[in-house]
Amino acid sequence: MDIIVCLLLFAGLFFFTGGAVGILRFPDFYSRLHPAGKLDTLGLLLALIGLALFNLHHFSLGTLLTSLKIILIAVFVFLASPTATHAIVDAGVRAGLAPWTKGEKRR
Amino acid sequence: MKIIGLIVAVLTGALLIYGTVDFPGWADPASPASTHLSPHFIEKTMEETSVPNIVTAVLADYRSYDTMFETTVIFSGGVACFILLRIFRRKEPSDRLYRHVLTGATIRVKEGGKIPLDSDDFERIDTLWTPHDLIIKTVCRLLIPFIQLFGLYVIAHGHHSPGGGFQGGVILGASIMLLAISQDLRTAVQRMREKVDALLSPTGVFIYAGTGALCLLLGLNFMDYSALASVLYVDPVTARSHGILIVEIGVGIAVMATIIWIYNNLSSAGKYDEGL
């Protein structure tokens, strides 16, 4: 059980790290939102499932309820985070920000 | 005049800094707060108020005067925003924009012009209207009930977990703001009219102060919730727990209404016709 929890947490951490590196290294606004939206959601999902499993160590109704709440957080983040990213990209397009093309300088 | 103001501000600041000299050192274990208050709260909170969350007990019971006036401060913030920003203009803006729902054609109506307002074919739109995004609209509509449910949960579970009236009220207010952002301000104002905001905000403060005054009427000190035992038909310890809940509900109502009120005034620059 502990091994699975560790694996999930480290996988979540891996995706978070990827997201952070991506935000720093991608060339422009739109491509930076790509790791921010996708990797953070996936990393959070994995980490929260790991925590929910860890919480079930001493199995009882109380811990089951807490785990369910943690899973609920994951569900809502899974809905809200991509929508927020979508809204930001939408606003960028409406504001007239041109996407980066190959050969241009980083912005 | 500016110089006098500067001198007063500097003098007050200097006096305040001079006052800190008498304070006990940071984290001094011999200070009165650490020797008397903290141990009392940590050891006695459960048996005196039957509330597991010490922070909530200190905030809403032991130091309830403080929290009552915090709520009053929030209410005054809302009133100040209202007085500063609200513009009561009898006449409508000169040009109004309408959109034909089926075809998407936009009509600009000059002042004095008429449009079949009652028909469902036309909807009023903002000057800086952006096409409705189906994804954002749908997800917001999906999430808002859950956000509101979570806000109520946070208010009601202030005793047992982190949370309470302030946090829950902010979450409830934010759900209405999300509606205003994802649709438009008029939709949100239709759900929470300005009068409702302006009435709920003092109502929350009144619930708080009224609970305190009720304790006074029942023969104990102001804000001593154990006086509510005879009204609620429970023992005095449980009555303190219930008293905290009542007060938290008051705080939640005040914070929610005030936040929506401030948002509406700020985002429409006091005109209440077009939001962000």
Short mmCIF file of C-alpha atoms in Angstrom, two decimals, chain B residues 23-269:
data_model
loop_
_atom_site.label_atom_id
_atom_site.label_comp_id
_atom_site.label_asym_id
_atom_site.label_seq_id
_atom_site.Cartn_x
_atom_site.Cartn_y
_atom_site.Cartn_z
CA PHE B 23 5.40 44.70 24.65
CA PRO B 24 6.76 41.35 25.80
CA GLY B 25 9.40 39.89 23.47
CA TRP B 26 8.43 37.71 20.51
CA ALA B 27 7.38 34.23 21.70
CA ASP B 28 8.36 35.09 25.27
CA PRO B 29 7.23 32.08 27.34
CA ALA B 30 6.89 34.30 30.44
CA SER B 31 4.50 36.80 28.78
CA PRO B 32 0.97 36.98 30.21
CA ALA B 33 -0.53 35.68 26.96
CA SER B 34 1.55 32.51 27.09
CA THR B 35 1.23 31.91 30.82
CA HIS B 36 -2.47 32.55 31.30
CA LEU B 37 -4.51 32.79 28.11
CA SER B 38 -3.11 30.17 25.76
CA PRO B 39 -2.99 27.31 28.31
CA HIS B 40 -6.53 28.15 29.36
CA PHE B 41 -7.81 28.02 25.78
CA ILE B 42 -5.91 24.85 24.97
CA GLU B 43 -6.97 22.97 28.07
CA LYS B 44 -10.48 24.28 28.76
CA THR B 45 -12.03 24.99 25.35
CA MET B 46 -13.46 21.49 24.93
CA GLU B 47 -15.05 21.30 28.38
CA GLU B 48 -16.28 24.90 28.43
CA THR B 49 -17.73 25.19 24.92
CA SER B 50 -17.68 21.62 23.49
CA VAL B 51 -16.10 22.96 20.30
CA PRO B 52 -13.14 20.91 19.01
CA ASN B 53 -11.76 23.77 16.90
CA ILE B 54 -10.01 26.08 19.37
CA VAL B 55 -9.60 28.88 16.82
CA THR B 56 -13.34 29.08 16.22
CA ALA B 57 -14.06 29.02 19.96
CA VAL B 58 -11.60 31.86 20.63
CA LEU B 59 -12.84 33.87 17.66
CA ALA B 60 -16.59 33.58 18.14
CA ASP B 61 -16.91 32.99 21.88
CA TYR B 62 -14.00 34.16 24.03
CA ARG B 63 -13.25 37.16 21.85
CA SER B 64 -16.63 37.66 20.26
CA TYR B 65 -16.57 41.45 20.69
CA ASP B 66 -13.60 41.55 18.34
CA THR B 67 -15.36 39.44 15.72
CA MET B 68 -18.58 41.40 16.05
CA PHE B 69 -16.82 44.63 15.18
CA GLU B 70 -14.90 42.90 12.39
CA THR B 71 -18.28 42.07 10.87
CA THR B 72 -19.30 45.69 11.38
CA VAL B 73 -16.13 46.79 9.60
CA ILE B 74 -17.02 44.62 6.61
CA PHE B 75 -20.53 46.09 6.56
CA SER B 76 -19.11 49.63 6.72
CA GLY B 77 -16.78 48.74 3.85
CA GLY B 78 -19.79 47.78 1.75
CA VAL B 79 -21.65 50.96 2.69
CA ALA B 80 -18.58 53.12 1.96
CA CYS B 81 -18.22 51.53 -1.47
CA PHE B 82 -21.91 52.13 -2.13
CA ILE B 83 -21.80 55.78 -1.07
CA LEU B 84 -18.63 56.52 -3.01
CA LEU B 85 -19.47 54.75 -6.25
CA ARG B 86 -23.21 54.41 -6.75
CA ILE B 87 -24.63 56.71 -9.38
CA PHE B 88 -28.39 57.00 -9.50
CA ARG B 89 -29.17 58.00 -13.03
CA ARG B 90 -32.82 58.09 -13.83
CA LYS B 91 -32.35 57.93 -17.57
CA GLU B 92 -31.02 54.94 -19.38
CA PRO B 93 -27.74 55.15 -21.33
CA SER B 94 -28.25 56.83 -24.69
CA ASP B 95 -27.48 53.78 -26.82
CA ARG B 96 -28.51 50.27 -26.01
CA LEU B 97 -27.39 47.17 -27.80
CA TYR B 98 -29.68 44.26 -28.53
CA ARG B 99 -28.86 40.97 -30.12
CA HIS B 100 -31.21 38.80 -32.10
CA VAL B 101 -30.76 35.41 -30.48
CA LEU B 102 -31.47 33.26 -33.51
CA THR B 103 -29.44 35.07 -36.15
CA GLY B 104 -26.87 36.84 -33.97
CA ALA B 105 -27.55 40.20 -35.58
CA THR B 106 -26.86 43.15 -33.31
CA ILE B 107 -29.09 46.20 -33.18
CA ARG B 108 -28.11 49.55 -31.75
CA VAL B 109 -31.07 51.48 -30.41
CA LYS B 110 -30.64 55.24 -30.17
CA GLU B 111 -32.10 57.23 -27.35
CA GLY B 112 -35.86 57.29 -27.49
CA GLY B 113 -35.95 54.37 -29.88
CA LYS B 114 -38.13 51.39 -29.13
CA ILE B 115 -37.60 47.70 -29.54
CA PRO B 116 -40.04 44.84 -28.90
CA LEU B 117 -38.66 44.32 -25.40
CA ASP B 118 -41.18 41.71 -24.43
CA SER B 119 -40.27 39.31 -27.19
CA ASP B 120 -37.80 36.56 -26.41
CA ASP B 121 -36.06 36.97 -29.77
CA PHE B 122 -33.92 39.85 -28.52
CA GLU B 123 -31.55 39.95 -25.57
CA ARG B 124 -29.83 43.00 -24.21
CA ILE B 125 -26.03 42.90 -24.44
CA ASP B 126 -23.14 44.94 -23.05
CA THR B 127 -21.24 47.49 -25.12
CA LEU B 128 -18.12 45.35 -24.84
CA TRP B 129 -20.00 42.17 -25.50
CA THR B 130 -18.04 39.03 -26.26
CA PRO B 131 -19.74 35.98 -27.74
CA HIS B 132 -20.84 33.52 -25.09
CA ASP B 133 -18.41 30.70 -24.71
CA LEU B 134 -20.34 27.46 -24.36
CA ILE B 135 -17.61 25.69 -22.38
CA ILE B 136 -17.18 28.42 -19.77
CA LYS B 137 -20.91 28.98 -19.45
CA THR B 138 -21.70 25.30 -19.01
CA VAL B 139 -18.91 24.56 -16.54
CA CYS B 140 -19.77 27.60 -14.46
CA ARG B 141 -23.42 26.62 -14.40
CA LEU B 142 -22.33 23.14 -13.33
CA LEU B 143 -19.96 24.33 -10.61
CA ILE B 144 -21.92 27.17 -9.01
CA PRO B 145 -24.36 24.94 -7.03
CA PHE B 146 -21.47 22.90 -5.68
CA ILE B 147 -19.57 26.05 -4.74
CA GLN B 148 -22.61 27.30 -2.84
CA LEU B 149 -23.06 23.93 -1.14
CA PHE B 150 -19.41 24.01 -0.13
CA GLY B 151 -19.86 27.53 1.23
CA LEU B 152 -22.73 26.35 3.44
CA TYR B 153 -20.63 23.38 4.53
CA VAL B 154 -17.74 25.64 5.51
CA ILE B 155 -20.07 27.87 7.54
CA ALA B 156 -21.72 24.95 9.32
CA HIS B 157 -18.48 23.06 10.00
CA GLY B 158 -16.59 25.96 11.52
CA HIS B 159 -16.68 24.08 14.83
CA HIS B 160 -14.93 20.97 13.62
CA SER B 161 -12.67 21.92 10.76
CA PRO B 162 -10.98 25.04 9.43
CA GLY B 163 -13.62 27.46 8.22
CA GLY B 164 -16.42 29.54 9.61
CA GLY B 165 -18.59 32.47 8.72
CA PHE B 166 -16.00 34.66 7.00
CA GLN B 167 -14.62 31.97 4.72
CA GLY B 168 -18.02 30.46 3.92
CA GLY B 169 -19.48 33.89 3.23
CA VAL B 170 -16.68 34.68 0.81
CA ILE B 171 -17.24 31.39 -1.03
CA LEU B 172 -20.97 32.07 -1.31
CA GLY B 173 -20.29 35.58 -2.59
CA ALA B 174 -17.74 34.29 -5.07
CA SER B 175 -20.31 31.91 -6.57
CA ILE B 176 -22.56 34.85 -7.47
CA MET B 177 -19.54 36.74 -8.82
CA LEU B 178 -18.72 33.75 -11.01
CA LEU B 179 -22.26 33.98 -12.39
CA ALA B 180 -21.71 37.68 -13.08
CA ILE B 181 -18.44 36.98 -14.88
CA SER B 182 -19.55 33.95 -16.88
CA GLN B 183 -22.89 35.43 -17.96
CA ASP B 184 -23.26 39.16 -17.41
CA LEU B 185 -23.86 41.50 -14.51
CA ARG B 186 -27.59 41.86 -15.16
CA THR B 187 -28.12 38.10 -14.77
CA ALA B 188 -26.37 38.13 -11.41
CA VAL B 189 -28.19 41.24 -10.23
CA GLN B 190 -31.48 39.60 -11.13
CA ARG B 191 -30.62 36.77 -8.74
CA MET B 192 -29.33 39.04 -5.98
CA ARG B 193 -30.92 42.44 -6.30
CA GLU B 194 -29.26 45.49 -4.85
CA LYS B 195 -31.96 45.85 -2.20
CA VAL B 196 -31.39 42.26 -1.09
CA ASP B 197 -27.65 42.89 -0.75
CA ALA B 198 -28.19 46.10 1.14
CA LEU B 199 -30.66 44.44 3.50
CA LEU B 200 -28.79 41.17 4.08
CA SER B 201 -25.55 42.91 4.92
CA PRO B 202 -26.83 44.66 8.07
CA THR B 203 -29.06 41.66 8.83
CA GLY B 204 -25.95 39.54 9.37
CA VAL B 205 -24.47 42.11 11.74
CA PHE B 206 -27.83 42.30 13.48
CA ILE B 207 -27.99 38.52 13.96
CA TYR B 208 -24.56 38.65 15.59
CA ALA B 209 -25.26 41.61 17.87
CA GLY B 210 -28.79 40.37 18.53
CA THR B 211 -27.51 37.01 19.77
CA GLY B 212 -25.26 38.91 22.16
CA ALA B 213 -28.08 41.15 23.30
CA LEU B 214 -30.37 38.14 23.79
CA CYS B 215 -27.82 36.73 26.24
CA LEU B 216 -27.93 40.08 28.03
CA LEU B 217 -31.74 39.92 28.20
CA LEU B 218 -31.64 36.36 29.54
CA GLY B 219 -29.64 37.52 32.52
CA LEU B 220 -25.97 36.89 31.72
CA ASN B 221 -23.17 38.97 30.21
CA PHE B 222 -23.28 40.25 26.62
CA MET B 223 -22.16 37.40 24.31
CA ASP B 224 -22.20 34.77 27.07
CA TYR B 225 -23.95 32.14 24.96
CA SER B 226 -24.59 29.80 27.90
CA ALA B 227 -27.58 32.03 28.61
CA LEU B 228 -29.20 30.55 25.49
CA ALA B 229 -29.51 27.18 27.24
CA SER B 230 -33.05 27.88 28.41
CA VAL B 231 -34.14 29.01 24.92
CA LEU B 232 -32.54 26.13 23.01
CA TYR B 233 -33.38 23.47 25.63
CA VAL B 234 -29.79 22.21 25.95
CA ASP B 235 -27.20 22.33 28.72
CA PRO B 236 -25.11 25.53 29.00
CA VAL B 237 -21.97 23.99 27.44
CA THR B 238 -23.79 22.85 24.30
CA ALA B 239 -25.57 26.19 24.23
CA ARG B 240 -22.21 27.92 23.81
CA SER B 241 -21.46 25.66 20.85
CA HIS B 242 -24.85 26.45 19.29
CA GLY B 243 -24.39 30.15 20.00
CA ILE B 244 -21.16 30.08 18.02
CA LEU B 245 -23.02 28.48 15.09
CA ILE B 246 -25.74 31.16 15.13
CA VAL B 247 -23.12 33.89 15.19
CA GLU B 248 -21.20 32.25 12.33
CA ILE B 249 -24.36 32.20 10.23
CA GLY B 250 -24.77 35.92 10.86
CA VAL B 251 -21.17 36.57 9.83
CA GLY B 252 -21.64 34.42 6.70
CA ILE B 253 -24.73 36.35 5.59
CA ALA B 254 -23.06 39.72 6.19
CA VAL B 255 -19.85 38.80 4.35
CA MET B 256 -21.67 37.24 1.38
CA ALA B 257 -24.00 40.19 0.83
CA THR B 258 -21.26 42.78 1.31
CA ILE B 259 -18.88 41.12 -1.11
CA ILE B 260 -21.51 40.89 -3.85
CA TRP B 261 -22.53 44.49 -3.17
CA ILE B 262 -18.94 45.73 -3.48
CA TYR B 263 -18.34 43.67 -6.63
CA ASN B 264 -21.46 45.00 -8.34
CA ASN B 265 -20.57 48.58 -7.52
CA LEU B 266 -16.94 48.25 -8.55
CA SER B 267 -17.44 46.30 -11.77
CA SER B 268 -20.19 48.56 -13.14
CA ALA B 269 -18.65 51.79 -11.75
#
